[in-house]
Amino acid sequence: MFQNLETLLKAGKWRNADLETWNLMLKLTKREQEGWLRLEDVKNFPRQELRKMDQLWVKYSNGKFGFSVQKQIWLELGGKLDGEYDWNTFTKLGDRVGWRKNGDWLSYNSYTFSTNALSGHLPADRMVGSDYSFLFSRL
């Protein structure tokens, strides 16, 4: 299931790996048709598969990217893993990892798909504060 993701990450094809990660997340939650995740999908996301994707990101980015890297930053910023909506921490996370610039959220096409990106920049943002809290709690 993760062979294509590993191949892309190993080759440093960060944008394609990011898209593959999202497609895997949709597939694992049976949300391919909808193209987005509900809060309940995030709350029940398969732990083993999330950890596997994270391990691949961390391994091939030399510890720069991955959900666990984002989780560590989230916790450093005062975020909790309780699922409470936390817009303040989410915006701080966006600032810290480069999803926001000068107080504005960047479009997906403005993200940095290279190792020049800030730590935790990838996988890219596709959720909101409470969703991250739940996702990070599954690691």
mmCIF file with all atom_site columns, C-alpha atoms in Angstrom:
data_model
loop_
_atom_site.group_PDB
_atom_site.id
_atom_site.type_symbol
_atom_site.label_atom_id
_atom_site.label_alt_id
_atom_site.label_comp_id
_atom_site.label_asym_id
_atom_site.label_entity_id
_atom_site.label_seq_id
_atom_site.pdbx_PDB_ins_code
_atom_site.Cartn_x
_atom_site.Cartn_y
_atom_site.Cartn_z
_atom_site.occupancy
_atom_site.B_iso_or_equiv
_atom_site.pdbx_formal_charge
_atom_site.auth_seq_id
_atom_site.auth_comp_id
_atom_site.auth_asym_id
_atom_site.auth_atom_id
_atom_site.pdbx_PDB_model_num
ATOM 1   C CA . MET A 1 1   ? 0.000   0.000  0.000  1.00 0.00 ? 1   MET A CA 1
ATOM 2   C CA . PHE A 1 2   ? 2.854   2.396  0.765  1.00 0.00 ? 2   PHE A CA 1
ATOM 3   C CA . GLN A 1 3   ? 5.285   1.420  -2.006 1.00 0.00 ? 3   GLN A CA 1
ATOM 4   C CA . ASN A 1 4   ? 4.472   4.394  -4.222 1.00 0.00 ? 4   ASN A CA 1
ATOM 5   C CA . LEU A 1 5   ? 4.776   6.816  -1.315 1.00 0.00 ? 5   LEU A CA 1
ATOM 6   C CA . GLU A 1 6   ? 8.139   5.351  -0.369 1.00 0.00 ? 6   GLU A CA 1
ATOM 7   C CA . THR A 1 7   ? 9.383   5.553  -3.963 1.00 0.00 ? 7   THR A CA 1
ATOM 8   C CA . LEU A 1 8   ? 8.368   9.214  -4.225 1.00 0.00 ? 8   LEU A CA 1
ATOM 9   C CA . LEU A 1 9   ? 9.912   10.141 -0.887 1.00 0.00 ? 9   LEU A CA 1
ATOM 10  C CA . LYS A 1 10  ? 13.123  8.269  -1.649 1.00 0.00 ? 10  LYS A CA 1
ATOM 11  C CA . ALA A 1 11  ? 13.396  10.221 -4.926 1.00 0.00 ? 11  ALA A CA 1
ATOM 12  C CA . GLY A 1 12  ? 12.758  13.537 -3.151 1.00 0.00 ? 12  GLY A CA 1
ATOM 13  C CA . LYS A 1 13  ? 9.568   14.157 -5.122 1.00 0.00 ? 13  LYS A CA 1
ATOM 14  C CA . TRP A 1 14  ? 8.005   16.005 -2.217 1.00 0.00 ? 14  TRP A CA 1
ATOM 15  C CA . ARG A 1 15  ? 4.935   17.433 -3.960 1.00 0.00 ? 15  ARG A CA 1
ATOM 16  C CA . ASN A 1 16  ? 3.981   14.082 -5.476 1.00 0.00 ? 16  ASN A CA 1
ATOM 17  C CA . ALA A 1 17  ? 4.637   12.373 -2.143 1.00 0.00 ? 17  ALA A CA 1
ATOM 18  C CA . ASP A 1 18  ? 2.389   14.894 -0.438 1.00 0.00 ? 18  ASP A CA 1
ATOM 19  C CA . LEU A 1 19  ? -0.412  14.243 -2.926 1.00 0.00 ? 19  LEU A CA 1
ATOM 20  C CA . GLU A 1 20  ? 0.076   10.488 -2.513 1.00 0.00 ? 20  GLU A CA 1
ATOM 21  C CA . THR A 1 21  ? -0.128  10.867 1.273  1.00 0.00 ? 21  THR A CA 1
ATOM 22  C CA . TRP A 1 22  ? -3.441  12.689 0.970  1.00 0.00 ? 22  TRP A CA 1
ATOM 23  C CA . ASN A 1 23  ? -4.773  10.097 -1.484 1.00 0.00 ? 23  ASN A CA 1
ATOM 24  C CA . LEU A 1 24  ? -3.787  7.323  0.926  1.00 0.00 ? 24  LEU A CA 1
ATOM 25  C CA . MET A 1 25  ? -5.532  9.130  3.775  1.00 0.00 ? 25  MET A CA 1
ATOM 26  C CA . LEU A 1 26  ? -8.710  9.380  1.701  1.00 0.00 ? 26  LEU A CA 1
ATOM 27  C CA . LYS A 1 27  ? -8.450  5.732  0.657  1.00 0.00 ? 27  LYS A CA 1
ATOM 28  C CA . LEU A 1 28  ? -7.887  4.511  4.213  1.00 0.00 ? 28  LEU A CA 1
ATOM 29  C CA . THR A 1 29  ? -11.014 6.357  5.372  1.00 0.00 ? 29  THR A CA 1
ATOM 30  C CA . LYS A 1 30  ? -13.055 5.475  2.266  1.00 0.00 ? 30  LYS A CA 1
ATOM 31  C CA . ARG A 1 31  ? -13.440 9.181  1.428  1.00 0.00 ? 31  ARG A CA 1
ATOM 32  C CA . GLU A 1 32  ? -12.000 9.199  -2.101 1.00 0.00 ? 32  GLU A CA 1
ATOM 33  C CA . GLN A 1 33  ? -15.320 10.254 -3.638 1.00 0.00 ? 33  GLN A CA 1
ATOM 34  C CA . GLU A 1 34  ? -15.735 13.182 -1.259 1.00 0.00 ? 34  GLU A CA 1
ATOM 35  C CA . GLY A 1 35  ? -12.091 14.264 -1.388 1.00 0.00 ? 35  GLY A CA 1
ATOM 36  C CA . TRP A 1 36  ? -12.028 15.492 2.217  1.00 0.00 ? 36  TRP A CA 1
ATOM 37  C CA . LEU A 1 37  ? -12.026 14.074 5.729  1.00 0.00 ? 37  LEU A CA 1
ATOM 38  C CA . ARG A 1 38  ? -14.684 14.554 8.362  1.00 0.00 ? 38  ARG A CA 1
ATOM 39  C CA . LEU A 1 39  ? -13.720 14.977 11.988 1.00 0.00 ? 39  LEU A CA 1
ATOM 40  C CA . GLU A 1 40  ? -14.953 11.441 12.689 1.00 0.00 ? 40  GLU A CA 1
ATOM 41  C CA . ASP A 1 41  ? -12.613 10.122 9.964  1.00 0.00 ? 41  ASP A CA 1
ATOM 42  C CA . VAL A 1 42  ? -9.656  11.820 11.630 1.00 0.00 ? 42  VAL A CA 1
ATOM 43  C CA . LYS A 1 43  ? -10.707 10.585 15.086 1.00 0.00 ? 43  LYS A CA 1
ATOM 44  C CA . ASN A 1 44  ? -10.806 7.007  13.811 1.00 0.00 ? 44  ASN A CA 1
ATOM 45  C CA . PHE A 1 45  ? -7.866  7.149  11.422 1.00 0.00 ? 45  PHE A CA 1
ATOM 46  C CA . PRO A 1 46  ? -6.001  3.807  11.438 1.00 0.00 ? 46  PRO A CA 1
ATOM 47  C CA . ARG A 1 47  ? -3.053  4.232  13.811 1.00 0.00 ? 47  ARG A CA 1
ATOM 48  C CA . GLN A 1 48  ? -0.747  1.693  12.195 1.00 0.00 ? 48  GLN A CA 1
ATOM 49  C CA . GLU A 1 49  ? -1.127  3.220  8.738  1.00 0.00 ? 49  GLU A CA 1
ATOM 50  C CA . LEU A 1 50  ? -0.665  6.761  10.074 1.00 0.00 ? 50  LEU A CA 1
ATOM 51  C CA . ARG A 1 51  ? 2.519   5.696  11.830 1.00 0.00 ? 51  ARG A CA 1
ATOM 52  C CA . LYS A 1 52  ? 3.804   3.978  8.686  1.00 0.00 ? 52  LYS A CA 1
ATOM 53  C CA . MET A 1 53  ? 3.265   7.098  6.562  1.00 0.00 ? 53  MET A CA 1
ATOM 54  C CA . ASP A 1 54  ? 4.911   9.204  9.244  1.00 0.00 ? 54  ASP A CA 1
ATOM 55  C CA . GLN A 1 55  ? 7.910   6.873  9.489  1.00 0.00 ? 55  GLN A CA 1
ATOM 56  C CA . LEU A 1 56  ? 8.454   7.114  5.741  1.00 0.00 ? 56  LEU A CA 1
ATOM 57  C CA . TRP A 1 57  ? 8.278   10.925 5.767  1.00 0.00 ? 57  TRP A CA 1
ATOM 58  C CA . VAL A 1 58  ? 10.664  11.167 8.716  1.00 0.00 ? 58  VAL A CA 1
ATOM 59  C CA . LYS A 1 59  ? 13.105  8.637  7.261  1.00 0.00 ? 59  LYS A CA 1
ATOM 60  C CA . TYR A 1 60  ? 13.428  10.124 3.785  1.00 0.00 ? 60  TYR A CA 1
ATOM 61  C CA . SER A 1 61  ? 13.472  13.754 4.942  1.00 0.00 ? 61  SER A CA 1
ATOM 62  C CA . ASN A 1 62  ? 16.116  13.034 7.586  1.00 0.00 ? 62  ASN A CA 1
ATOM 63  C CA . GLY A 1 63  ? 13.712  14.058 10.342 1.00 0.00 ? 63  GLY A CA 1
ATOM 64  C CA . LYS A 1 64  ? 12.570  17.315 8.733  1.00 0.00 ? 64  LYS A CA 1
ATOM 65  C CA . PHE A 1 65  ? 9.057   16.309 7.639  1.00 0.00 ? 65  PHE A CA 1
ATOM 66  C CA . GLY A 1 66  ? 6.312   14.075 8.976  1.00 0.00 ? 66  GLY A CA 1
ATOM 67  C CA . PHE A 1 67  ? 3.219   14.090 11.160 1.00 0.00 ? 67  PHE A CA 1
ATOM 68  C CA . SER A 1 68  ? 5.314   13.387 14.257 1.00 0.00 ? 68  SER A CA 1
ATOM 69  C CA . VAL A 1 69  ? 7.493   16.422 13.485 1.00 0.00 ? 69  VAL A CA 1
ATOM 70  C CA . GLN A 1 70  ? 4.324   18.522 13.240 1.00 0.00 ? 70  GLN A CA 1
ATOM 71  C CA . LYS A 1 71  ? 3.013   16.956 16.447 1.00 0.00 ? 71  LYS A CA 1
ATOM 72  C CA . GLN A 1 72  ? 6.174   17.938 18.327 1.00 0.00 ? 72  GLN A CA 1
ATOM 73  C CA . ILE A 1 73  ? 5.852   21.527 17.105 1.00 0.00 ? 73  ILE A CA 1
ATOM 74  C CA . TRP A 1 74  ? 2.135   21.515 18.016 1.00 0.00 ? 74  TRP A CA 1
ATOM 75  C CA . LEU A 1 75  ? 2.993   20.467 21.569 1.00 0.00 ? 75  LEU A CA 1
ATOM 76  C CA . GLU A 1 76  ? 5.848   22.998 21.823 1.00 0.00 ? 76  GLU A CA 1
ATOM 77  C CA . LEU A 1 77  ? 3.355   25.718 20.871 1.00 0.00 ? 77  LEU A CA 1
ATOM 78  C CA . GLY A 1 78  ? 1.059   24.697 23.713 1.00 0.00 ? 78  GLY A CA 1
ATOM 79  C CA . GLY A 1 79  ? -1.314  22.566 21.665 1.00 0.00 ? 79  GLY A CA 1
ATOM 80  C CA . LYS A 1 80  ? -3.163  19.757 23.388 1.00 0.00 ? 80  LYS A CA 1
ATOM 81  C CA . LEU A 1 81  ? -4.189  16.340 22.119 1.00 0.00 ? 81  LEU A CA 1
ATOM 82  C CA . ASP A 1 82  ? -7.722  16.603 23.474 1.00 0.00 ? 82  ASP A CA 1
ATOM 83  C CA . GLY A 1 83  ? -9.511  17.408 20.214 1.00 0.00 ? 83  GLY A CA 1
ATOM 84  C CA . GLU A 1 84  ? -10.670 20.808 21.394 1.00 0.00 ? 84  GLU A CA 1
ATOM 85  C CA . TYR A 1 85  ? -10.833 23.404 18.643 1.00 0.00 ? 85  TYR A CA 1
ATOM 86  C CA . ASP A 1 86  ? -7.660  25.461 18.995 1.00 0.00 ? 86  ASP A CA 1
ATOM 87  C CA . TRP A 1 87  ? -7.439  28.111 16.299 1.00 0.00 ? 87  TRP A CA 1
ATOM 88  C CA . ASN A 1 88  ? -4.703  29.969 18.178 1.00 0.00 ? 88  ASN A CA 1
ATOM 89  C CA . THR A 1 89  ? -2.307  27.015 18.209 1.00 0.00 ? 89  THR A CA 1
ATOM 90  C CA . PHE A 1 90  ? -3.262  26.093 14.661 1.00 0.00 ? 90  PHE A CA 1
ATOM 91  C CA . THR A 1 91  ? -2.325  29.572 13.383 1.00 0.00 ? 91  THR A CA 1
ATOM 92  C CA . LYS A 1 92  ? 0.937   29.403 15.342 1.00 0.00 ? 92  LYS A CA 1
ATOM 93  C CA . LEU A 1 93  ? 1.628   26.023 13.741 1.00 0.00 ? 93  LEU A CA 1
ATOM 94  C CA . GLY A 1 94  ? 0.930   27.542 10.329 1.00 0.00 ? 94  GLY A CA 1
ATOM 95  C CA . ASP A 1 95  ? 3.393   30.341 11.056 1.00 0.00 ? 95  ASP A CA 1
ATOM 96  C CA . ARG A 1 96  ? 6.073   27.986 12.387 1.00 0.00 ? 96  ARG A CA 1
ATOM 97  C CA . VAL A 1 97  ? 5.973   25.459 9.545  1.00 0.00 ? 97  VAL A CA 1
ATOM 98  C CA . GLY A 1 98  ? 5.453   27.950 6.725  1.00 0.00 ? 98  GLY A CA 1
ATOM 99  C CA . TRP A 1 99  ? 1.800   27.462 5.837  1.00 0.00 ? 99  TRP A CA 1
ATOM 100 C CA . ARG A 1 100 ? 1.235   31.143 6.651  1.00 0.00 ? 100 ARG A CA 1
ATOM 101 C CA . LYS A 1 101 ? 3.207   34.213 5.669  1.00 0.00 ? 101 LYS A CA 1
ATOM 102 C CA . ASN A 1 102 ? 2.718   37.719 7.067  1.00 0.00 ? 102 ASN A CA 1
ATOM 103 C CA . GLY A 1 103 ? -0.455  36.546 8.813  1.00 0.00 ? 103 GLY A CA 1
ATOM 104 C CA . ASP A 1 104 ? -2.060  35.087 5.674  1.00 0.00 ? 104 ASP A CA 1
ATOM 105 C CA . TRP A 1 105 ? -2.604  31.431 4.846  1.00 0.00 ? 105 TRP A CA 1
ATOM 106 C CA . LEU A 1 106 ? -0.759  30.356 1.715  1.00 0.00 ? 106 LEU A CA 1
ATOM 107 C CA . SER A 1 107 ? -2.427  28.496 -1.125 1.00 0.00 ? 107 SER A CA 1
ATOM 108 C CA . TYR A 1 108 ? -1.299  24.924 -1.703 1.00 0.00 ? 108 TYR A CA 1
ATOM 109 C CA . ASN A 1 109 ? 0.609   25.973 -4.817 1.00 0.00 ? 109 ASN A CA 1
ATOM 110 C CA . SER A 1 110 ? 2.622   28.439 -2.720 1.00 0.00 ? 110 SER A CA 1
ATOM 111 C CA . TYR A 1 111 ? 3.950   25.746 -0.396 1.00 0.00 ? 111 TYR A CA 1
ATOM 112 C CA . THR A 1 112 ? 7.632   24.807 -0.563 1.00 0.00 ? 112 THR A CA 1
ATOM 113 C CA . PHE A 1 113 ? 8.035   21.286 -1.875 1.00 0.00 ? 113 PHE A CA 1
ATOM 114 C CA . SER A 1 114 ? 11.739  20.921 -1.183 1.00 0.00 ? 114 SER A CA 1
ATOM 115 C CA . THR A 1 115 ? 14.095  20.397 1.712  1.00 0.00 ? 115 THR A CA 1
ATOM 116 C CA . ASN A 1 116 ? 14.435  24.197 1.818  1.00 0.00 ? 116 ASN A CA 1
ATOM 117 C CA . ALA A 1 117 ? 11.031  24.245 3.525  1.00 0.00 ? 117 ALA A CA 1
ATOM 118 C CA . LEU A 1 118 ? 10.729  24.834 7.236  1.00 0.00 ? 118 LEU A CA 1
ATOM 119 C CA . SER A 1 119 ? 10.748  21.817 9.522  1.00 0.00 ? 119 SER A CA 1
ATOM 120 C CA . GLY A 1 120 ? 7.252   20.286 9.658  1.00 0.00 ? 120 GLY A CA 1
ATOM 121 C CA . HIS A 1 121 ? 6.112   21.953 6.399  1.00 0.00 ? 121 HIS A CA 1
ATOM 122 C CA . LEU A 1 122 ? 5.135   18.603 4.914  1.00 0.00 ? 122 LEU A CA 1
ATOM 123 C CA . PRO A 1 123 ? 2.829   16.741 4.716  1.00 0.00 ? 123 PRO A CA 1
ATOM 124 C CA . ALA A 1 124 ? 0.857   19.837 3.780  1.00 0.00 ? 124 ALA A CA 1
ATOM 125 C CA . ASP A 1 125 ? -2.029  21.360 5.688  1.00 0.00 ? 125 ASP A CA 1
ATOM 126 C CA . ARG A 1 126 ? -5.463  20.063 4.709  1.00 0.00 ? 126 ARG A CA 1
ATOM 127 C CA . MET A 1 127 ? -7.267  20.130 8.049  1.00 0.00 ? 127 MET A CA 1
ATOM 128 C CA . VAL A 1 128 ? -8.089  22.566 10.847 1.00 0.00 ? 128 VAL A CA 1
ATOM 129 C CA . GLY A 1 129 ? -7.000  22.880 14.465 1.00 0.00 ? 129 GLY A CA 1
ATOM 130 C CA . SER A 1 130 ? -9.181  20.301 16.181 1.00 0.00 ? 130 SER A CA 1
ATOM 131 C CA . ASP A 1 131 ? -8.527  17.778 13.422 1.00 0.00 ? 131 ASP A CA 1
ATOM 132 C CA . TYR A 1 132 ? -4.778  18.080 13.977 1.00 0.00 ? 132 TYR A CA 1
ATOM 133 C CA . SER A 1 133 ? -5.253  17.547 17.691 1.00 0.00 ? 133 SER A CA 1
ATOM 134 C CA . PHE A 1 134 ? -7.054  14.276 17.010 1.00 0.00 ? 134 PHE A CA 1
ATOM 135 C CA . LEU A 1 135 ? -4.682  13.184 14.245 1.00 0.00 ? 135 LEU A CA 1
ATOM 136 C CA . PHE A 1 136 ? -1.615  13.812 16.389 1.00 0.00 ? 136 PHE A CA 1
ATOM 137 C CA . SER A 1 137 ? -3.200  11.855 19.246 1.00 0.00 ? 137 SER A CA 1
ATOM 138 C CA . ARG A 1 138 ? -3.285  8.810  16.937 1.00 0.00 ? 138 ARG A CA 1
ATOM 139 C CA . LEU A 1 139 ? 0.514   8.741  16.572 1.00 0.00 ? 139 LEU A CA 1
#
